[in-house]
Coordinates of C-alpha atoms and ligand atoms in Angstrom, one line a residue:
X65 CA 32.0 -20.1 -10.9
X66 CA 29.1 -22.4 -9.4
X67 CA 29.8 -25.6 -7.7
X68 CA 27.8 -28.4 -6.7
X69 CA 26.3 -27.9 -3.4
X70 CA 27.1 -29.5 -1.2
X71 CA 26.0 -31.3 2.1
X72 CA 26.6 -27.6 4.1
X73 CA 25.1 -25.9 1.3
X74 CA 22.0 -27.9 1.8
X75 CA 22.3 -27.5 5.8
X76 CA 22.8 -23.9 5.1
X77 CA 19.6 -23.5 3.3
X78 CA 17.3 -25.4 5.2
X79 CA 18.2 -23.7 8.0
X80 CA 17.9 -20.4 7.0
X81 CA 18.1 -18.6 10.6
X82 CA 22.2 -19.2 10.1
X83 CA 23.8 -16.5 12.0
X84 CA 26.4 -14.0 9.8
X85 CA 28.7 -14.6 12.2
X86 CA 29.4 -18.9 11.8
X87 CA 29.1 -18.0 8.1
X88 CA 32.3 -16.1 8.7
X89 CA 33.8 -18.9 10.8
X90 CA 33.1 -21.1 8.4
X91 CA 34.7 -18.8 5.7
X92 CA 37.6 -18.5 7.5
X93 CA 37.7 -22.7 8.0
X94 CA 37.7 -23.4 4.3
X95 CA 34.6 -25.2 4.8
X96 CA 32.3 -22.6 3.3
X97 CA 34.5 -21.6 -0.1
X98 CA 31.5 -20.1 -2.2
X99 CA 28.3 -18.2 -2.0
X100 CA 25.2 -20.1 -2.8
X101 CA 24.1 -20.0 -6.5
X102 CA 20.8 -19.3 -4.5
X103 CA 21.2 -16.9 -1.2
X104 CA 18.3 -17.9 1.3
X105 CA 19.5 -16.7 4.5
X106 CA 19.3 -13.7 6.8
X107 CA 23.1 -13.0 6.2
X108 CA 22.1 -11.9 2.4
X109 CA 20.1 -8.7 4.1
X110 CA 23.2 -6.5 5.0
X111 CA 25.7 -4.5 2.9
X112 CA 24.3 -1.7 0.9
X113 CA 24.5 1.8 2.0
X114 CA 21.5 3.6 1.7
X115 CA 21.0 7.8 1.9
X116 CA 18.4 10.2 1.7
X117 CA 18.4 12.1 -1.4
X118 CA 15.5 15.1 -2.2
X119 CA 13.6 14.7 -4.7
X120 CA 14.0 18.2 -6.5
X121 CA 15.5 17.9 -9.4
X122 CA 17.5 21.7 -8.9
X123 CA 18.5 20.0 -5.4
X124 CA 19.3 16.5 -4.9
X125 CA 20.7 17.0 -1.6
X126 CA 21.7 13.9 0.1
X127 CA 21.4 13.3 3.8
X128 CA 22.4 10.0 5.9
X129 CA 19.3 7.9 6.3
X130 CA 19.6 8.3 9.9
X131 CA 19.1 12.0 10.1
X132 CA 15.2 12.2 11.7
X133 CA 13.8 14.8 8.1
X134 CA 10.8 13.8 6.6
X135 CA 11.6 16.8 3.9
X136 CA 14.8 17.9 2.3
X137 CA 16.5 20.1 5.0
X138 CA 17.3 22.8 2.1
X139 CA 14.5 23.5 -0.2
X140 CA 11.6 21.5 2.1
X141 CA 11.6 18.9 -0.9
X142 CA 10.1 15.5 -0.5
X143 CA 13.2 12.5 -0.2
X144 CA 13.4 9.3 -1.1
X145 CA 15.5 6.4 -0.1
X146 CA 18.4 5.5 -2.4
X147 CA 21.1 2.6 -2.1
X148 CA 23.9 1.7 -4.0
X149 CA 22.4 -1.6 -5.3
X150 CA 24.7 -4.4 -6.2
X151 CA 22.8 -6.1 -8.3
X152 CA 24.1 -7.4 -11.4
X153 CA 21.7 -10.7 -11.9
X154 CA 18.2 -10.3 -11.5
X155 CA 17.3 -13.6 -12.5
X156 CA 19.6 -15.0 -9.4
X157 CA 17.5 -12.4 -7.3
X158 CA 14.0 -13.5 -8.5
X159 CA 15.0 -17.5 -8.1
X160 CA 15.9 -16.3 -4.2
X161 CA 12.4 -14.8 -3.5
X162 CA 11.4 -17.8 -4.8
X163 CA 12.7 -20.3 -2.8
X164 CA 12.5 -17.9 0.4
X165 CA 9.0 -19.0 0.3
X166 CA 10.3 -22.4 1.5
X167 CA 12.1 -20.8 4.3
X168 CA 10.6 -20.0 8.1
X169 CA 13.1 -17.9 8.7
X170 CA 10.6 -14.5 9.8
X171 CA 12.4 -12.1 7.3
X172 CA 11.3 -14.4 4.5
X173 CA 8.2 -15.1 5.7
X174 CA 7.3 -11.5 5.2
X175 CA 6.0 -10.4 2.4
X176 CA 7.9 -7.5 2.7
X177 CA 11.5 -8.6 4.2
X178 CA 11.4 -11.3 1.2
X179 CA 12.5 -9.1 -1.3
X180 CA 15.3 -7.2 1.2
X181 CA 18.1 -7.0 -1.0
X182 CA 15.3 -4.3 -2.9
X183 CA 15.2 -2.1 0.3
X184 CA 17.9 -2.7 1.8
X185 CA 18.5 0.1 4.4
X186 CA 18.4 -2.1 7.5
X187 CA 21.7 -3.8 8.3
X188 CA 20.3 -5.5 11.4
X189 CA 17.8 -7.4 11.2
X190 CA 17.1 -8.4 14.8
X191 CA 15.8 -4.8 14.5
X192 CA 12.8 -5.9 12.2
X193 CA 9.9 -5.7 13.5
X194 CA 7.4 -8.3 11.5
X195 CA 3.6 -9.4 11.5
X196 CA 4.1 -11.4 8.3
X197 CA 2.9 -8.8 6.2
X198 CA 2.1 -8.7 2.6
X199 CA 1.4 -12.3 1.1
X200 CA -1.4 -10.7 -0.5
X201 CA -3.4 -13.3 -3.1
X202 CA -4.3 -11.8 -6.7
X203 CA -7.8 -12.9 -7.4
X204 CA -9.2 -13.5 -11.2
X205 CA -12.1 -11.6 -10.8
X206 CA -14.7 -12.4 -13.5
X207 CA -17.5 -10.6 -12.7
X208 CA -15.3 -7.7 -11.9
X209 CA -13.9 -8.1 -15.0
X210 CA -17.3 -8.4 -16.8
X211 CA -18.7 -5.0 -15.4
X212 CA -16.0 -3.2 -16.6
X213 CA -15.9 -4.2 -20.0
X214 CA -12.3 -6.0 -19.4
X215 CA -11.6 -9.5 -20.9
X216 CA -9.9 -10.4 -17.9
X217 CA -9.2 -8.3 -14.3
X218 CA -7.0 -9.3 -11.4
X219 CA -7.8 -8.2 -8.1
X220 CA -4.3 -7.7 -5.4
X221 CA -6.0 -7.9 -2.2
X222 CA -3.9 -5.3 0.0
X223 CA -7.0 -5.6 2.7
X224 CA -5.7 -9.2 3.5
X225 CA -2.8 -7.6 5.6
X226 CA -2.6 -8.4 9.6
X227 CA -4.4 -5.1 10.5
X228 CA -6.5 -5.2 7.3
X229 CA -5.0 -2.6 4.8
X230 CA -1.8 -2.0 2.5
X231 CA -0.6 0.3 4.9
X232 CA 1.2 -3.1 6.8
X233 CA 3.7 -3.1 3.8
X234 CA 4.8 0.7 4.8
X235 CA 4.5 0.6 8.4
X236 CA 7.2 -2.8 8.9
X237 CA 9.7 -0.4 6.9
X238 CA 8.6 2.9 9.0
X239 CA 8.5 1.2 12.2
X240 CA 11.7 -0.8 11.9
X241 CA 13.7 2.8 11.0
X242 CA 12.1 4.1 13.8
X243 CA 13.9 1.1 16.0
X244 CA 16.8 1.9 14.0
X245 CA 16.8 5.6 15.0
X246 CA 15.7 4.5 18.7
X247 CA 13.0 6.1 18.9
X248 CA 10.5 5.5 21.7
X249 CA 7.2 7.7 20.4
X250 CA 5.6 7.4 17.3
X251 CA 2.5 9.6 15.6
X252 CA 0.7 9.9 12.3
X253 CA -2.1 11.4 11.0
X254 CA -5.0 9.1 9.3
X255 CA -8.3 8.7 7.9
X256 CA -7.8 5.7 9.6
X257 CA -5.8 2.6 8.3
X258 CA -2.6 4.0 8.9
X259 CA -3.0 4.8 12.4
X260 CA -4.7 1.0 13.1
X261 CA -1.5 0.2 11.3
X262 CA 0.7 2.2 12.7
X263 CA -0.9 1.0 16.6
X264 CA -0.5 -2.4 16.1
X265 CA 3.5 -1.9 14.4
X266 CA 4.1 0.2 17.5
X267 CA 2.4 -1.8 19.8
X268 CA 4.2 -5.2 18.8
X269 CA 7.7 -3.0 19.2
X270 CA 7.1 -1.6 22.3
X271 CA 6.8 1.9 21.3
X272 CA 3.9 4.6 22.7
X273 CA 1.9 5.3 19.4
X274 CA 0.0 8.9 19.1
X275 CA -2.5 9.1 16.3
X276 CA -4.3 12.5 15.1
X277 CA -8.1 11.6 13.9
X278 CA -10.2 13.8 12.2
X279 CA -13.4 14.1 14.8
X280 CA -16.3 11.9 13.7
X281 CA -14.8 10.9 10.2
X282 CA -13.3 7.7 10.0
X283 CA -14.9 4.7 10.0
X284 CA -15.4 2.4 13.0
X285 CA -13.9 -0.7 11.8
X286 CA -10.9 1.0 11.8
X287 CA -11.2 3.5 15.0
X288 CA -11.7 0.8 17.0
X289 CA -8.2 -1.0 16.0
X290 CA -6.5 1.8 17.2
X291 CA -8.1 2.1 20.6
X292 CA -7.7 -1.9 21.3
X293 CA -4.0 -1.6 20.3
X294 CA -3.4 0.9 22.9
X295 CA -2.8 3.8 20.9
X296 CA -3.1 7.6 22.4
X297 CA -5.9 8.4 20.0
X298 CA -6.4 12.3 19.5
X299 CA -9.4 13.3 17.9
X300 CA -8.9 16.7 16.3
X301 CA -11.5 18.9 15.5
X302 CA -11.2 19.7 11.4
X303 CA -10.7 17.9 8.9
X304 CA -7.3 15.4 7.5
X305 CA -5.5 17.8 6.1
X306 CA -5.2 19.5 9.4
X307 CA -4.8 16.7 11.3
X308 CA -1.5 15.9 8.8
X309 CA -0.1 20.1 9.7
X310 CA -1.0 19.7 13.2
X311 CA 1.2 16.0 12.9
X312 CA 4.0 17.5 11.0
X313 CA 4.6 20.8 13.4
X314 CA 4.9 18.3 16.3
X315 CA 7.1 15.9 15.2
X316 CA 9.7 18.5 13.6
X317 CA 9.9 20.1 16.8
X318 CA 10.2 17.1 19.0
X319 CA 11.6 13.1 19.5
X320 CA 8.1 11.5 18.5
X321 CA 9.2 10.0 15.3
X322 CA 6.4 10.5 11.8
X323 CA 5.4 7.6 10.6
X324 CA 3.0 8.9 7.5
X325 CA 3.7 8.2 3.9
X326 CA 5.2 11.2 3.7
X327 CA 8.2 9.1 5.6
X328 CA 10.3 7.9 2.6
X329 CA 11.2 4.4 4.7
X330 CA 7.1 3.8 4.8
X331 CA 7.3 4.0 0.7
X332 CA 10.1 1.5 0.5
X333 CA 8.0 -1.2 2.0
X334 CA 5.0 -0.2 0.1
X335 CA 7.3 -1.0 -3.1
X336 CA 6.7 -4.7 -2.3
X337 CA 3.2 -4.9 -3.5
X338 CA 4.6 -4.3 -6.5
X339 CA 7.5 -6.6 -6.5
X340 CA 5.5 -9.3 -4.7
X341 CA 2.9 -8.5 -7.7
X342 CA 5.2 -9.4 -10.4
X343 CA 6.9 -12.4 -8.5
X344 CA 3.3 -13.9 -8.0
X345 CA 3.1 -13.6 -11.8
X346 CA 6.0 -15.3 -12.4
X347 CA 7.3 -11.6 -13.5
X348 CA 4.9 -11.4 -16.5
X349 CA 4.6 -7.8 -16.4
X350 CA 0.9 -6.6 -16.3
X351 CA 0.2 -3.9 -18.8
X352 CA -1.5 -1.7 -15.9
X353 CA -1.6 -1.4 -12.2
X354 CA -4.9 0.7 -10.8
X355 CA -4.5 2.0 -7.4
X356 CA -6.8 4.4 -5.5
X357 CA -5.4 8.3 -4.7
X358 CA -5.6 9.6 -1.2
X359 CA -2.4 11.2 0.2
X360 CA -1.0 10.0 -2.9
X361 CA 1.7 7.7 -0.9
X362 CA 0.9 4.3 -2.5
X363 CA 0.9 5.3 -6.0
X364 CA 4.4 7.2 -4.9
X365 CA 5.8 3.8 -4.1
X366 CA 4.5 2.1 -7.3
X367 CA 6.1 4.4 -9.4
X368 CA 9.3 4.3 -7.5
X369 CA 9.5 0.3 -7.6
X370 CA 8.6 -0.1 -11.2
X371 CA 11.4 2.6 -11.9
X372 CA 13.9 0.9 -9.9
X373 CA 13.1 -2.8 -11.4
X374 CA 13.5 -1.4 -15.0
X375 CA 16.7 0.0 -13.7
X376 CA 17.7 -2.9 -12.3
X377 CA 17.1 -5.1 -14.9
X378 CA 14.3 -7.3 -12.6
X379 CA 11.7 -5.8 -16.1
X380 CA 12.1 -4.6 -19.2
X381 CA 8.7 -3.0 -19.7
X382 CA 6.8 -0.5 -17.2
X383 CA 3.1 -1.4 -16.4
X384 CA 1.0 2.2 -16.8
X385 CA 0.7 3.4 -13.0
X386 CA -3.4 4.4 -13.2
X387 CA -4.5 6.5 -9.9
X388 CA -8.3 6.9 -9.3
X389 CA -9.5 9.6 -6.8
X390 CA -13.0 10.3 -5.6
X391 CA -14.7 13.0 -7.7
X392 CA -15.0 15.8 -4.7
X393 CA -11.6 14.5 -3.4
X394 CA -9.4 14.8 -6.6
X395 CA -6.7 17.2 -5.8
X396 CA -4.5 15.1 -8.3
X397 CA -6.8 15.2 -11.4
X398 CA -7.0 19.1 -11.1
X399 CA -4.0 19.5 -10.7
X400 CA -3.0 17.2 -13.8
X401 CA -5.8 18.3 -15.8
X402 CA -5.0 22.3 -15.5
X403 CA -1.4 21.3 -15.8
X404 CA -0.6 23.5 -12.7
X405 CA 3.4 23.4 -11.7
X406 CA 1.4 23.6 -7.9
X407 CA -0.7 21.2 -6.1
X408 CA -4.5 22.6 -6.2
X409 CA -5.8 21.7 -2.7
X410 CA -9.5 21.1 -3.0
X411 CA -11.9 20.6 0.4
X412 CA -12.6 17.0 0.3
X413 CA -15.8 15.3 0.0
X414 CA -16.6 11.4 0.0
X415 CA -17.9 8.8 1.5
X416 CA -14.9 6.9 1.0
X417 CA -13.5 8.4 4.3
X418 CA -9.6 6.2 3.5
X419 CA -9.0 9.1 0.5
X420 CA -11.1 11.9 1.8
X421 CA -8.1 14.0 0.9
X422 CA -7.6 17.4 -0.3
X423 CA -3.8 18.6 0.4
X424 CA -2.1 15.5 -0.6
X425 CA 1.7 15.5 0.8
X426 CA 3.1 13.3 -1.7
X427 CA 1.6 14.8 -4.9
X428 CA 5.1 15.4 -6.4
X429 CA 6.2 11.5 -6.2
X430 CA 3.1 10.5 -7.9
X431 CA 2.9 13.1 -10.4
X432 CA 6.8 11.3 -10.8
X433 CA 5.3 8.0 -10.6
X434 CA 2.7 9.2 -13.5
X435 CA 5.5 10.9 -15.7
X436 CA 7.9 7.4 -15.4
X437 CA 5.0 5.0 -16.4
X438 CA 3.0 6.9 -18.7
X439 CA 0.4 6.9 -16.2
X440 CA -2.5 8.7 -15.4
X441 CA -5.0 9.8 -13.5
X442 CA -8.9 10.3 -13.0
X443 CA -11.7 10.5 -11.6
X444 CA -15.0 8.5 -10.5
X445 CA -18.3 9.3 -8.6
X446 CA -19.8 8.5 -5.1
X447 CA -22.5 6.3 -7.1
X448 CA -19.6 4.8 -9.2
X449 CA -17.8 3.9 -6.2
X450 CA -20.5 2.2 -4.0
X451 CA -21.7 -0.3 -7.0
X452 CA -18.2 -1.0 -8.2
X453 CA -17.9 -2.3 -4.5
X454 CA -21.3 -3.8 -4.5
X455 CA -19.8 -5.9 -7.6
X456 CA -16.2 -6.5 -6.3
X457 CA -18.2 -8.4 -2.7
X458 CA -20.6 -10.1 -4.9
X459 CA -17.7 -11.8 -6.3
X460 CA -16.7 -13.1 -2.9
X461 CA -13.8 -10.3 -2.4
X462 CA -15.3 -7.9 -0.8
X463 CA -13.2 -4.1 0.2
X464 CA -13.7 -1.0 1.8
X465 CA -15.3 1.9 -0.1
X466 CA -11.9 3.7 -1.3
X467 CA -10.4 0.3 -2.4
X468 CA -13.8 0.2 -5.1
X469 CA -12.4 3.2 -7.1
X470 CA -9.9 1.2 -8.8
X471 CA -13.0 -1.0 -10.6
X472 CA -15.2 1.9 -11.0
X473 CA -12.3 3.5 -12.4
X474 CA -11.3 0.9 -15.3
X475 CA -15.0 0.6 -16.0
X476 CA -15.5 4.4 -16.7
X477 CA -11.7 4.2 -18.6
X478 CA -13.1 1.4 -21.1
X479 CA -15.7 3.8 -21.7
X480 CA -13.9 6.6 -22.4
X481 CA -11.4 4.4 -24.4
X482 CA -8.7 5.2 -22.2
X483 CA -7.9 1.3 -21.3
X484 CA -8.2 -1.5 -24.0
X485 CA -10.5 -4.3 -23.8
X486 CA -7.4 -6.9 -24.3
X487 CA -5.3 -4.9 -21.7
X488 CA -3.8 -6.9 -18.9
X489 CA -4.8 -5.4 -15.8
X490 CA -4.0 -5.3 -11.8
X491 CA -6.4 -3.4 -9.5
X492 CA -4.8 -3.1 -6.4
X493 CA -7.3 -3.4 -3.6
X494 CA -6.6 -1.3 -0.6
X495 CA -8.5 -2.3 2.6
X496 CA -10.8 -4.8 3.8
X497 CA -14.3 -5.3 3.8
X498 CA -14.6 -5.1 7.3
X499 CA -13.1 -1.6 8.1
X500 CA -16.6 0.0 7.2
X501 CA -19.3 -1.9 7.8
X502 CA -21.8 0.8 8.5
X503 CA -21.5 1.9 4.7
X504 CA -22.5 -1.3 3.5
X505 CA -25.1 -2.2 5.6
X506 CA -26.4 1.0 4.5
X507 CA -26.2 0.6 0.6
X508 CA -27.6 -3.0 1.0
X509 CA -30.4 -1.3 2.4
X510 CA -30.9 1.5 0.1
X511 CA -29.9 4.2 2.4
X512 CA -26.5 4.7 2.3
X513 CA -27.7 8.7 1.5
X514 CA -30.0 8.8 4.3
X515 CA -28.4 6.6 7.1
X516 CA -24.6 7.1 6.4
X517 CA -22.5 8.3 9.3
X518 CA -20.8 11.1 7.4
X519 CA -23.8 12.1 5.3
X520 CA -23.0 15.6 5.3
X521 CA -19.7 14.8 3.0
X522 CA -22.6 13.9 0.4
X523 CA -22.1 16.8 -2.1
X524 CA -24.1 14.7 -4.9
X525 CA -27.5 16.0 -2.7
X526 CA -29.5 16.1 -6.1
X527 CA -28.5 12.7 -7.3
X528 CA -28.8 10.6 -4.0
X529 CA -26.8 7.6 -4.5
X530 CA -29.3 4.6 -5.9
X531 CA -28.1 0.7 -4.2
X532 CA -28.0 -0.7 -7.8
X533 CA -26.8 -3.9 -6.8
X534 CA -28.8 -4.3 -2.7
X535 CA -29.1 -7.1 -1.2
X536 CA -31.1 -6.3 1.8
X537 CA -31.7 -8.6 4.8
X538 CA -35.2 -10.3 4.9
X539 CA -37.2 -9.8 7.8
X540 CA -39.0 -13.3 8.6
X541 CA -41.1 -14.4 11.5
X542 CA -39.0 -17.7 13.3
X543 CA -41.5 -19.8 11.9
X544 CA -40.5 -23.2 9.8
X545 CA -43.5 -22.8 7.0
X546 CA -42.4 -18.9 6.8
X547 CA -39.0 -19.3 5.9
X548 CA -39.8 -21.9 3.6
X549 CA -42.0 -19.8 1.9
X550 CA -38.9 -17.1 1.7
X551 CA -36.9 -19.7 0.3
X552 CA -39.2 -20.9 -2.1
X553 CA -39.7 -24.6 -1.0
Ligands
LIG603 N1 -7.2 3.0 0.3 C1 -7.3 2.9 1.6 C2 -8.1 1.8 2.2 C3 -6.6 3.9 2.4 O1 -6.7 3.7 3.7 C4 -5.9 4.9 1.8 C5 -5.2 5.9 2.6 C6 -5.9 4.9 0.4 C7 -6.5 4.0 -0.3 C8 -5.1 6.0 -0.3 O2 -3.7 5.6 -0.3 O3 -2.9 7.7 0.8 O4 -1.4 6.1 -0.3 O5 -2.9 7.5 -1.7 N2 -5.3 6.0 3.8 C9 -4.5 6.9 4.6 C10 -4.8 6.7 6.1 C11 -4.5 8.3 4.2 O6 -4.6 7.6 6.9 O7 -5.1 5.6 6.5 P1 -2.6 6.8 -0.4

């Protein structure tokens, strides 16, 4: 039964930084008789167990969370993270996310920590390591919205993150485990945001971070990161998929702890775009959520969110999980289309170097993530991709190439019928404008064919990629009457 609050109760919340332990005192003093309708502090963070558990369904083995396995030690199956949740009243959960946006305390001021009691495998939380991530605005996005055909489109803007991508959301989760499990070393393979990600995480907990680059293939924006973070930055001859093998043998057969999304405590964080979604909606469930498809790790952690807030009683509906891969990177939409029981690798080919892709690890979750949501996926071309970005920085937003397959997808989906006119929809943008510049210099001056960097990925030779929507820079002598003249005064 609830009581008033009283003076405590108040003192209690407004300082939310309250250490478990004077909780207890107070317990034991009589002065602090009941829980607060509305739990704001740190204390709320510990309690649940949590396990690995493989994904297969013929296996299900279950291993302690602390056990250093990025794949089911029996059958090589991916795992997930599981807990014994104790939640019994959503509502009472969704009022406390709420108010932790009052709160200073650093767990709440994450957009990932806020919503603990959802991922709740750290029992410490002076272990957390935190940059404030997530806190991500939506964006109505009218012209957006307009090119696709859509009544009305909202834009999640994952590229507003600390280092300038969603992977922040995965890498507080990946690199607070790897605190848990003491580890000292870190490593991941990227087409780059995970590994600027995974530098700065490392760098802020004090550990030595070793990234595996493909050679020449990732864009500056985010190679740079990397470097200034201090990271040991190994460029590998080949392309991501063999960076990802090369990544994987090392770490199984030594300390240096994985931190790709094929690490199951990455996913858990990466959840929270979806839950911070749905609390930034007030929990009006959107029909669909687009994401773009590279090593499939995102869409993996959509599926497993959504899943577990039906489950929990947090929705009573599932929005459609809708993944969009690049037409010569679509190991995914073969894969679905031929209904193959195996993942069919494809050699990879874009310009959008974030989901040049063609052995994604985590292909199983989302095919999972498809199957709980009714979901789907498809595919969209190296033209559709650079005007649907053109189009999503006109309107003042502004992403990174991969992040633009989400808008060229729902266009090309309203065409085919596929997604309704009226349909309420969330495109979940991925990076930041700023990670690759050099491609839209290039498409602003109609030569993102001739001049790009990675040219030779271009496979669509025959149909070189037209800037439908450039807005070139005007050469103009310094002269007052000249630029007048330009401006038309
Ligand atoms: N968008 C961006 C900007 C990305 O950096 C990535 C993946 C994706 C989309 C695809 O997400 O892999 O979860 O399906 N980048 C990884 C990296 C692979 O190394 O930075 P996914």
């Amino acid at each position: 039964m609830l009581r008033k609050p009283s003076i405590l109760d108040v003192a209690l919340r407004q300082f939310a930084l309250f250490p478990q332990s004077l909780c207890s005192q107070l317990y034991a003093l009589g002065l602090y008789v009941e829980p607060l309708p509305v739990q704001l502090n740190s204390f709320t963070f510990a309690g649940m167990s949590a396990y690995l558990q493989c994904i297969e369904e013929n296996c299900k083995k279950r291993i302690s969370a602390t056990t250093k396995a990025h794949v089911c030690p029996d059958c090589s199956g991916l795992l997930d993270v599981m807990y014994d949740f104790q939640i019994t009243d959503p509502d009472k959960f969704k009022q406390t996310f709420q108010q932790r946006r009052l709160s200073n305390d650093p767990l709440d001021l994450s957009g990932v920590w806020r919503y603990r009691e959802l991922l709740p495998f750290c029992s410490d939380p002076a272990k957390v390591v935190t940059m404030q991530e997530g806190n991500t605005p939506i964006y109505e996005a009218p012209h957006c919205a307009e090119y696709t055909g859509l009544k009305k489109l909202h834009l999640k803007h994952q590229g507003l993150n600390p280092t300038g991508s969603f992977k922040d959301n995965g890498m507080t989760a990946g690199v607070t485990q790897a605190r848990l499990m003491n580890s000292r070393m870190v490593a991941c393979a990227s087409t780059g945001n995970t590994s600027a990600s995974m530098a700065a995480y490392a760098a802020r907990a004090g550990m030595k971070a070793v990234i595996f680059i493909p050679d020449q293939q990732i864009a500056f924006g985010k190679l740079s990161q990397s470097l200034d973070y201090g990271a040991l930055t190994l460029q590998l001859e080949g392309d991501f998929d063999e960076a990802m093998k090369m990544v994987k043998e090392i770490t199984e057969e030594s300390e240096v702890y994985l931190l790709n999304s094929i690490n199951p405590f990455r996913l858990e964080g990466q959840k929270t775009i979806i839950i911070e979604m749905l609390a930034q909606r007030g929990w009006k469930i959107p029909d669909r959520v687009v994401v773009p498809g590279g090593n499939l790790g995102n869409s993996s952690s959509f599926g497993k969110a959504i899943k577990e807030l039906h489950d929990l009683g947090f929705i009573d509906k599932m929005p459609m999980v809708t993944i969009i891969q690049a037409l010569r990177a679509n190991p995914l939409h073969k894969t679905l289309i031929d209904r193959s029981a195996r993942l069919i690798r494809v050699e990879a080919h874009t310009l959008a170097t974030a989901i040049k892709i063609g052995n994604p690890v985590s292909w199983k979750k989302a095919m999972r993530a498809m199957e709980w949501t009714r979901g789907w996926c498809d595919v969209v071309s190296e033209q559709e991709i650079a005007d649907a970005k053109a189009i999503i920085d006109r309107d003042g937003i502004g992403c990174e190439p991969a992040s633009a397959t989400t808008v060229a997808g729902i266009k090309k989906l309203i065409q085919t019928k596929e997604i309704d006119k009226e349909e309420d929809v969330v495109a979940v943008l991925t990076g930041n404008l700023l990670k690759d510049p050099d491609y839209t210099v290039n498409y602003h001056q109609n030569n993102l064919y001739e001049k790009a960097s990675y040219k030779h990925e271009l496979i669509e030779r025959k149909d070189k990629i037209q800037s439908t929507f450039a807005n070139a820079p005007v050469k103009v002598k310094a002269r007052k009457a000249e630029i007048l003249k330009v401006l038309g005064l």
